[in-house]
Amino acid sequence: MERNSQLHRQVALMRQSLFDQGYLDEQFVQLEELQDDANPNFVEEVVTLYYRDSARLIASIEQALDKSPLDFNKLDSYMHQFKGSSSSIGGRKVKAECAQFREYCRAGNGEG
Amino acid sequence: VTALVVDDNKVSQMIHHQLLNVLGIVNHVVGNGKEAVEIHSSGKKFDLVLMDRDMPVMNGIEATKKLRDMGVKSTIAGVSSHSLSEERQEFIEAGLDDYHEKPLTIAKLVSVVSKIKYKA
């Protein structure tokens, strides 16, 4: 039981650190509030789906970045999806990076 | 109260579905505007439609216009990540009853539900 409470404390500290470092925002707390007895693993399920979806998007983005010339419209569309998902789960830093990426797309800035 | 979630993003679908579940609202999920129109054509009715703006095949603006043309009187709440006022206006003018920026929260959804006028 001692080990269990230790693990709980470690998880709580890691969770808080993600908020403190700006990786997560209040939207993540919203997800935690949606977890209930009928859906006890909701947060885990959403985050798992997010990772799977993001991995697929990132693979598409990498493929698109390999093409020449760059198709900025396609890249912008992928980033719109990625930003949307990240924002929905409270992924603050990822969302900000996506926004920056989209600015570069709009400016046709391949170097960025 | 019954609702239809219209969104192509799987993460959004899961979150909106659970948001409605938690409020005790029976809901169905579809992946684009065309599917939303088709489910209404099949005779199904919903008190509330949560309509995403950007979707493949048929987007939220077109789908909202089509549903209104079909005579659908349900409360349609547009949900979008676009913050430009012109884009918002275009979506609202398609026939929305309400509009919220993503991400949806419990508070935003409670506000939407309080505006449901027509019971399907």
PDB file of C-alpha atoms in Angstrom:
ATOM      1  CA  MET A   1       0.000   0.000   0.000  1.00  0.00           C
ATOM      2  CA  GLU A   2       2.986   2.213   0.762  1.00  0.00           C
ATOM      3  CA  ARG A   3       4.297   1.639  -2.796  1.00  0.00           C
ATOM      4  CA  ASN A   4       0.863   2.500  -4.191  1.00  0.00           C
ATOM      5  CA  SER A   5       0.662   5.886  -2.457  1.00  0.00           C
ATOM      6  CA  GLN A   6       4.244   6.603  -3.501  1.00  0.00           C
ATOM      7  CA  LEU A   7       3.320   5.956  -7.130  1.00  0.00           C
ATOM      8  CA  HIS A   8       0.239   8.164  -6.792  1.00  0.00           C
ATOM      9  CA  ARG A   9       2.394  10.956  -5.446  1.00  0.00           C
ATOM     10  CA  GLN A  10       4.916  10.580  -8.270  1.00  0.00           C
ATOM     11  CA  VAL A  11       2.148  10.687 -10.883  1.00  0.00           C
ATOM     12  CA  ALA A  12       0.641  13.765  -9.220  1.00  0.00           C
ATOM     13  CA  LEU A  13       4.035  15.519  -9.235  1.00  0.00           C
ATOM     14  CA  MET A  14       4.645  14.635 -12.897  1.00  0.00           C
ATOM     15  CA  ARG A  15       1.174  15.884 -13.793  1.00  0.00           C
ATOM     16  CA  GLN A  16       1.754  19.183 -11.990  1.00  0.00           C
ATOM     17  CA  SER A  17       5.125  19.577 -13.684  1.00  0.00           C
ATOM     18  CA  LEU A  18       3.500  19.275 -17.116  1.00  0.00           C
ATOM     19  CA  PHE A  19       1.227  22.190 -16.205  1.00  0.00           C
ATOM     20  CA  ASP A  20       4.085  24.221 -14.701  1.00  0.00           C
ATOM     21  CA  GLN A  21       6.242  23.773 -17.796  1.00  0.00           C
ATOM     22  CA  GLY A  22       3.394  24.891 -20.037  1.00  0.00           C
ATOM     23  CA  TYR A  23       2.879  21.572 -21.785  1.00  0.00           C
ATOM     24  CA  LEU A  24      -0.717  21.317 -20.544  1.00  0.00           C
ATOM     25  CA  ASP A  25      -3.427  23.903 -20.015  1.00  0.00           C
ATOM     26  CA  GLU A  26      -6.931  24.083 -18.431  1.00  0.00           C
ATOM     27  CA  GLN A  27      -8.489  22.063 -21.243  1.00  0.00           C
ATOM     28  CA  PHE A  28      -6.727  18.970 -19.833  1.00  0.00           C
ATOM     29  CA  VAL A  29      -8.496  19.604 -16.521  1.00  0.00           C
ATOM     30  CA  GLN A  30     -11.802  19.656 -18.464  1.00  0.00           C
ATOM     31  CA  LEU A  31     -11.011  16.163 -19.757  1.00  0.00           C
ATOM     32  CA  GLU A  32     -10.245  14.963 -16.236  1.00  0.00           C
ATOM     33  CA  GLU A  33     -13.625  16.328 -15.139  1.00  0.00           C
ATOM     34  CA  LEU A  34     -15.359  14.309 -17.860  1.00  0.00           C
ATOM     35  CA  GLN A  35     -14.021  11.049 -16.422  1.00  0.00           C
ATOM     36  CA  ASP A  36     -16.656   9.261 -14.346  1.00  0.00           C
ATOM     37  CA  ASP A  37     -17.660   5.800 -13.132  1.00  0.00           C
ATOM     38  CA  ALA A  38     -19.273   4.987 -16.462  1.00  0.00           C
ATOM     39  CA  ASN A  39     -16.068   5.995 -18.291  1.00  0.00           C
ATOM     40  CA  PRO A  40     -13.252   5.512 -15.760  1.00  0.00           C
ATOM     41  CA  ASN A  41     -10.473   5.491 -18.377  1.00  0.00           C
ATOM     42  CA  PHE A  42     -11.687   8.413 -20.433  1.00  0.00           C
ATOM     43  CA  VAL A  43      -8.542  10.541 -20.173  1.00  0.00           C
ATOM     44  CA  GLU A  44      -6.308   7.596 -21.050  1.00  0.00           C
ATOM     45  CA  GLU A  45      -8.521   6.721 -24.033  1.00  0.00           C
ATOM     46  CA  VAL A  46      -8.558  10.257 -25.425  1.00  0.00           C
ATOM     47  CA  VAL A  47      -4.827  10.750 -24.998  1.00  0.00           C
ATOM     48  CA  THR A  48      -4.125   7.366 -26.612  1.00  0.00           C
ATOM     49  CA  LEU A  49      -6.325   8.333 -29.545  1.00  0.00           C
ATOM     50  CA  TYR A  50      -4.544  11.685 -29.738  1.00  0.00           C
ATOM     51  CA  TYR A  51      -1.121  10.023 -29.882  1.00  0.00           C
ATOM     52  CA  ARG A  52      -2.245   7.599 -32.580  1.00  0.00           C
ATOM     53  CA  ASP A  53      -3.875  10.354 -34.635  1.00  0.00           C
ATOM     54  CA  SER A  54      -0.866  12.652 -34.189  1.00  0.00           C
ATOM     55  CA  ALA A  55       1.610   9.952 -35.221  1.00  0.00           C
ATOM     56  CA  ARG A  56      -0.358   9.509 -38.432  1.00  0.00           C
ATOM     57  CA  LEU A  57      -0.468  13.274 -39.046  1.00  0.00           C
ATOM     58  CA  ILE A  58       3.240  13.688 -38.336  1.00  0.00           C
ATOM     59  CA  ALA A  59       4.063  10.915 -40.808  1.00  0.00           C
ATOM     60  CA  SER A  60       1.953  12.710 -43.447  1.00  0.00           C
ATOM     61  CA  ILE A  61       3.640  16.015 -42.633  1.00  0.00           C
ATOM     62  CA  GLU A  62       7.121  14.462 -42.920  1.00  0.00           C
ATOM     63  CA  GLN A  63       6.197  13.003 -46.287  1.00  0.00           C
ATOM     64  CA  ALA A  64       4.887  16.358 -47.456  1.00  0.00           C
ATOM     65  CA  LEU A  65       8.073  18.107 -46.268  1.00  0.00           C
ATOM     66  CA  ASP A  66      10.132  15.772 -48.440  1.00  0.00           C
ATOM     67  CA  LYS A  67       8.399  16.939 -51.596  1.00  0.00           C
ATOM     68  CA  SER A  68       9.720  19.751 -53.709  1.00  0.00           C
ATOM     69  CA  PRO A  69       8.274  22.297 -54.181  1.00  0.00           C
ATOM     70  CA  LEU A  70       6.491  22.345 -50.822  1.00  0.00           C
ATOM     71  CA  ASP A  71       2.712  22.132 -50.946  1.00  0.00           C
ATOM     72  CA  PHE A  72       1.937  24.768 -48.321  1.00  0.00           C
ATOM     73  CA  ASN A  73      -1.817  24.279 -48.583  1.00  0.00           C
ATOM     74  CA  LYS A  74      -1.536  20.587 -47.779  1.00  0.00           C
ATOM     75  CA  LEU A  75       0.883  21.270 -44.920  1.00  0.00           C
ATOM     76  CA  ASP A  76      -1.421  23.961 -43.550  1.00  0.00           C
ATOM     77  CA  SER A  77      -4.353  21.563 -43.682  1.00  0.00           C
ATOM     78  CA  TYR A  78      -2.429  18.869 -41.742  1.00  0.00           C
ATOM     79  CA  MET A  79      -1.353  21.442 -39.155  1.00  0.00           C
ATOM     80  CA  HIS A  80      -4.944  22.663 -38.793  1.00  0.00           C
ATOM     81  CA  GLN A  81      -5.955  19.108 -37.818  1.00  0.00           C
ATOM     82  CA  PHE A  82      -2.958  18.710 -35.493  1.00  0.00           C
ATOM     83  CA  LYS A  83      -3.554  22.079 -33.831  1.00  0.00           C
ATOM     84  CA  GLY A  84      -7.244  21.233 -33.370  1.00  0.00           C
ATOM     85  CA  SER A  85      -6.537  17.910 -31.666  1.00  0.00           C
ATOM     86  CA  SER A  86      -3.772  19.385 -29.498  1.00  0.00           C
ATOM     87  CA  SER A  87      -6.011  22.230 -28.402  1.00  0.00           C
ATOM     88  CA  SER A  88      -8.840  19.788 -27.548  1.00  0.00           C
ATOM     89  CA  ILE A  89      -6.675  17.826 -25.117  1.00  0.00           C
ATOM     90  CA  GLY A  90      -4.954  20.848 -23.592  1.00  0.00           C
ATOM     91  CA  GLY A  91      -1.630  20.409 -25.367  1.00  0.00           C
ATOM     92  CA  ARG A  92      -0.599  24.044 -25.021  1.00  0.00           C
ATOM     93  CA  LYS A  93       2.978  23.909 -26.318  1.00  0.00           C
ATOM     94  CA  VAL A  94       2.157  21.693 -29.284  1.00  0.00           C
ATOM     95  CA  LYS A  95      -0.742  23.992 -30.177  1.00  0.00           C
ATOM     96  CA  ALA A  96       1.617  27.010 -30.115  1.00  0.00           C
ATOM     97  CA  GLU A  97       4.159  25.231 -32.336  1.00  0.00           C
ATOM     98  CA  CYS A  98       1.392  24.343 -34.795  1.00  0.00           C
ATOM     99  CA  ALA A  99       0.294  27.975 -34.921  1.00  0.00           C
ATOM    100  CA  GLN A 100       3.878  29.037 -35.678  1.00  0.00           C
ATOM    101  CA  PHE A 101       4.186  26.371 -38.377  1.00  0.00           C
ATOM    102  CA  ARG A 102       0.955  27.598 -39.990  1.00  0.00           C
ATOM    103  CA  GLU A 103       2.295  31.159 -40.047  1.00  0.00           C
ATOM    104  CA  TYR A 104       5.276  29.889 -42.019  1.00  0.00           C
ATOM    105  CA  CYS A 105       2.928  28.026 -44.384  1.00  0.00           C
ATOM    106  CA  ARG A 106       0.863  31.155 -44.972  1.00  0.00           C
ATOM    107  CA  ALA A 107       4.039  33.137 -45.722  1.00  0.00           C
ATOM    108  CA  GLY A 108       5.315  30.378 -47.997  1.00  0.00           C
ATOM    109  CA  ASN A 109       8.359  30.171 -45.759  1.00  0.00           C
ATOM    110  CA  GLY A 110       9.954  26.808 -46.434  1.00  0.00           C
ATOM    111  CA  GLU A 111      13.028  27.556 -44.332  1.00  0.00           C
ATOM    112  CA  GLY A 112      10.900  28.226 -41.240  1.00  0.00           C
TER     113      GLY A 112
ATOM    114  CA  VAL B   1     -32.620  15.644 -25.239  1.00  0.00           C
ATOM    115  CA  THR B   2     -30.891  14.119 -28.260  1.00  0.00           C
ATOM    116  CA  ALA B   3     -27.870  15.421 -30.139  1.00  0.00           C
ATOM    117  CA  LEU B   4     -25.786  14.879 -33.261  1.00  0.00           C
ATOM    118  CA  VAL B   5     -22.023  15.505 -33.241  1.00  0.00           C
ATOM    119  CA  VAL B   6     -20.653  16.441 -36.673  1.00  0.00           C
ATOM    120  CA  ASP B   7     -16.847  16.538 -36.720  1.00  0.00           C
ATOM    121  CA  ASP B   8     -14.102  14.920 -38.794  1.00  0.00           C
ATOM    122  CA  ASN B   9     -11.483  15.035 -36.031  1.00  0.00           C
ATOM    123  CA  LYS B  10     -11.515  11.779 -34.022  1.00  0.00           C
ATOM    124  CA  VAL B  11     -10.220  13.386 -30.829  1.00  0.00           C
ATOM    125  CA  SER B  12     -12.962  16.054 -31.011  1.00  0.00           C
ATOM    126  CA  GLN B  13     -15.550  13.353 -31.700  1.00  0.00           C
ATOM    127  CA  MET B  14     -14.567  11.443 -28.560  1.00  0.00           C
ATOM    128  CA  ILE B  15     -14.521  14.551 -26.370  1.00  0.00           C
ATOM    129  CA  HIS B  16     -17.836  15.980 -27.648  1.00  0.00           C
ATOM    130  CA  HIS B  17     -19.466  12.553 -27.292  1.00  0.00           C
ATOM    131  CA  GLN B  18     -18.383  12.314 -23.633  1.00  0.00           C
ATOM    132  CA  LEU B  19     -19.286  15.969 -22.920  1.00  0.00           C
ATOM    133  CA  LEU B  20     -22.840  15.178 -24.036  1.00  0.00           C
ATOM    134  CA  ASN B  21     -22.876  11.824 -22.169  1.00  0.00           C
ATOM    135  CA  VAL B  22     -21.928  13.536 -18.929  1.00  0.00           C
ATOM    136  CA  LEU B  23     -24.861  15.937 -19.386  1.00  0.00           C
ATOM    137  CA  GLY B  24     -27.152  12.937 -19.935  1.00  0.00           C
ATOM    138  CA  ILE B  25     -27.714  13.717 -23.606  1.00  0.00           C
ATOM    139  CA  VAL B  26     -28.083  10.715 -25.915  1.00  0.00           C
ATOM    140  CA  ASN B  27     -25.930  11.430 -28.919  1.00  0.00           C
ATOM    141  CA  HIS B  28     -24.836  10.136 -32.294  1.00  0.00           C
ATOM    142  CA  VAL B  29     -21.544  10.958 -34.037  1.00  0.00           C
ATOM    143  CA  VAL B  30     -20.880  11.465 -37.772  1.00  0.00           C
ATOM    144  CA  GLY B  31     -17.691  12.446 -39.587  1.00  0.00           C
ATOM    145  CA  ASN B  32     -18.712  15.161 -42.062  1.00  0.00           C
ATOM    146  CA  GLY B  33     -21.522  17.412 -43.298  1.00  0.00           C
ATOM    147  CA  LYS B  34     -22.744  14.938 -45.919  1.00  0.00           C
ATOM    148  CA  GLU B  35     -23.264  12.253 -43.276  1.00  0.00           C
ATOM    149  CA  ALA B  36     -25.151  14.791 -41.169  1.00  0.00           C
ATOM    150  CA  VAL B  37     -27.503  15.558 -44.069  1.00  0.00           C
ATOM    151  CA  GLU B  38     -27.933  11.854 -44.850  1.00  0.00           C
ATOM    152  CA  ILE B  39     -28.847  10.917 -41.298  1.00  0.00           C
ATOM    153  CA  HIS B  40     -31.554  13.612 -41.365  1.00  0.00           C
ATOM    154  CA  SER B  41     -32.762  12.421 -44.792  1.00  0.00           C
ATOM    155  CA  SER B  42     -33.179   8.951 -43.299  1.00  0.00           C
ATOM    156  CA  GLY B  43     -35.773  10.437 -40.960  1.00  0.00           C
ATOM    157  CA  LYS B  44     -33.766  10.831 -37.768  1.00  0.00           C
ATOM    158  CA  LYS B  45     -34.332  13.980 -35.725  1.00  0.00           C
ATOM    159  CA  PHE B  46     -32.168  15.625 -33.053  1.00  0.00           C
ATOM    160  CA  ASP B  47     -32.817  18.458 -30.609  1.00  0.00           C
ATOM    161  CA  LEU B  48     -29.259  19.677 -30.975  1.00  0.00           C
ATOM    162  CA  VAL B  49     -26.594  19.510 -33.704  1.00  0.00           C
ATOM    163  CA  LEU B  50     -22.979  20.323 -32.805  1.00  0.00           C
ATOM    164  CA  MET B  51     -21.527  21.299 -36.182  1.00  0.00           C
ATOM    165  CA  ASP B  52     -17.802  21.609 -36.836  1.00  0.00           C
ATOM    166  CA  ARG B  53     -16.865  24.098 -39.561  1.00  0.00           C
ATOM    167  CA  ASP B  54     -13.961  22.508 -41.443  1.00  0.00           C
ATOM    168  CA  MET B  55     -14.686  19.015 -42.697  1.00  0.00           C
ATOM    169  CA  PRO B  56     -13.935  17.111 -45.895  1.00  0.00           C
ATOM    170  CA  VAL B  57     -16.648  16.062 -48.395  1.00  0.00           C
ATOM    171  CA  MET B  58     -19.091  18.704 -47.082  1.00  0.00           C
ATOM    172  CA  ASN B  59     -18.130  21.424 -44.601  1.00  0.00           C
ATOM    173  CA  GLY B  60     -20.208  22.834 -41.741  1.00  0.00           C
ATOM    174  CA  ILE B  61     -21.378  25.921 -43.609  1.00  0.00           C
ATOM    175  CA  GLU B  62     -22.769  23.935 -46.524  1.00  0.00           C
ATOM    176  CA  ALA B  63     -24.270  21.286 -44.265  1.00  0.00           C
ATOM    177  CA  THR B  64     -26.009  23.902 -42.103  1.00  0.00           C
ATOM    178  CA  LYS B  65     -27.497  25.571 -45.208  1.00  0.00           C
ATOM    179  CA  LYS B  66     -28.674  22.207 -46.549  1.00  0.00           C
ATOM    180  CA  LEU B  67     -30.261  21.195 -43.224  1.00  0.00           C
ATOM    181  CA  ARG B  68     -32.141  24.508 -43.006  1.00  0.00           C
ATOM    182  CA  ASP B  69     -33.265  24.118 -46.630  1.00  0.00           C
ATOM    183  CA  MET B  70     -34.563  20.674 -45.705  1.00  0.00           C
ATOM    184  CA  GLY B  71     -36.671  22.326 -43.013  1.00  0.00           C
ATOM    185  CA  VAL B  72     -34.633  21.099 -40.057  1.00  0.00           C
ATOM    186  CA  LYS B  73     -35.537  23.286 -37.081  1.00  0.00           C
ATOM    187  CA  SER B  74     -33.138  21.754 -34.546  1.00  0.00           C
ATOM    188  CA  THR B  75     -30.790  23.977 -32.587  1.00  0.00           C
ATOM    189  CA  ILE B  76     -27.565  24.005 -34.595  1.00  0.00           C
ATOM    190  CA  ALA B  77     -24.491  25.150 -32.682  1.00  0.00           C
ATOM    191  CA  GLY B  78     -21.428  25.854 -34.786  1.00  0.00           C
ATOM    192  CA  VAL B  79     -18.100  24.854 -33.295  1.00  0.00           C
ATOM    193  CA  SER B  80     -14.927  26.129 -34.883  1.00  0.00           C
ATOM    194  CA  SER B  81     -11.304  26.960 -34.274  1.00  0.00           C
ATOM    195  CA  HIS B  82     -11.520  29.982 -36.561  1.00  0.00           C
ATOM    196  CA  SER B  83     -11.434  33.256 -34.697  1.00  0.00           C
ATOM    197  CA  LEU B  84     -11.702  35.743 -37.577  1.00  0.00           C
ATOM    198  CA  SER B  85     -15.001  37.602 -37.375  1.00  0.00           C
ATOM    199  CA  GLU B  86     -15.717  37.286 -41.125  1.00  0.00           C
ATOM    200  CA  GLU B  87     -15.355  33.516 -40.983  1.00  0.00           C
ATOM    201  CA  ARG B  88     -17.527  33.379 -37.887  1.00  0.00           C
ATOM    202  CA  GLN B  89     -20.146  35.590 -39.550  1.00  0.00           C
ATOM    203  CA  GLU B  90     -20.246  33.421 -42.663  1.00  0.00           C
ATOM    204  CA  PHE B  91     -20.879  30.334 -40.532  1.00  0.00           C
ATOM    205  CA  ILE B  92     -23.561  32.062 -38.431  1.00  0.00           C
ATOM    206  CA  GLU B  93     -25.344  33.328 -41.545  1.00  0.00           C
ATOM    207  CA  ALA B  94     -25.568  29.763 -42.874  1.00  0.00           C
ATOM    208  CA  GLY B  95     -28.267  29.223 -40.232  1.00  0.00           C
ATOM    209  CA  LEU B  96     -26.677  28.683 -36.826  1.00  0.00           C
ATOM    210  CA  ASP B  97     -28.511  29.270 -33.544  1.00  0.00           C
ATOM    211  CA  ASP B  98     -25.304  29.468 -31.554  1.00  0.00           C
ATOM    212  CA  TYR B  99     -21.546  29.561 -32.082  1.00  0.00           C
ATOM    213  CA  HIS B 100     -18.621  28.581 -29.886  1.00  0.00           C
ATOM    214  CA  GLU B 101     -14.903  28.462 -30.365  1.00  0.00           C
ATOM    215  CA  LYS B 102     -13.090  25.186 -29.860  1.00  0.00           C
ATOM    216  CA  PRO B 103     -12.207  23.571 -27.593  1.00  0.00           C
ATOM    217  CA  LEU B 104     -15.645  22.908 -26.138  1.00  0.00           C
ATOM    218  CA  THR B 105     -15.906  22.837 -22.359  1.00  0.00           C
ATOM    219  CA  ILE B 106     -18.658  21.721 -19.992  1.00  0.00           C
ATOM    220  CA  ALA B 107     -19.571  25.371 -19.379  1.00  0.00           C
ATOM    221  CA  LYS B 108     -19.882  26.157 -23.106  1.00  0.00           C
ATOM    222  CA  LEU B 109     -22.009  23.087 -23.697  1.00  0.00           C
ATOM    223  CA  VAL B 110     -24.329  23.921 -20.766  1.00  0.00           C
ATOM    224  CA  SER B 111     -24.806  27.355 -22.351  1.00  0.00           C
ATOM    225  CA  VAL B 112     -25.641  25.730 -25.724  1.00  0.00           C
ATOM    226  CA  VAL B 113     -28.108  23.275 -24.166  1.00  0.00           C
ATOM    227  CA  SER B 114     -29.893  26.095 -22.349  1.00  0.00           C
ATOM    228  CA  LYS B 115     -30.666  27.601 -25.758  1.00  0.00           C
ATOM    229  CA  ILE B 116     -32.447  24.541 -27.160  1.00  0.00           C
ATOM    230  CA  LYS B 117     -35.854  25.825 -28.231  1.00  0.00           C
ATOM    231  CA  TYR B 118     -37.255  23.192 -30.522  1.00  0.00           C
ATOM    232  CA  LYS B 119     -37.797  19.663 -29.251  1.00  0.00           C
ATOM    233  CA  ALA B 120     -37.412  17.183 -32.136  1.00  0.00           C
TER     234      ALA B 120
END
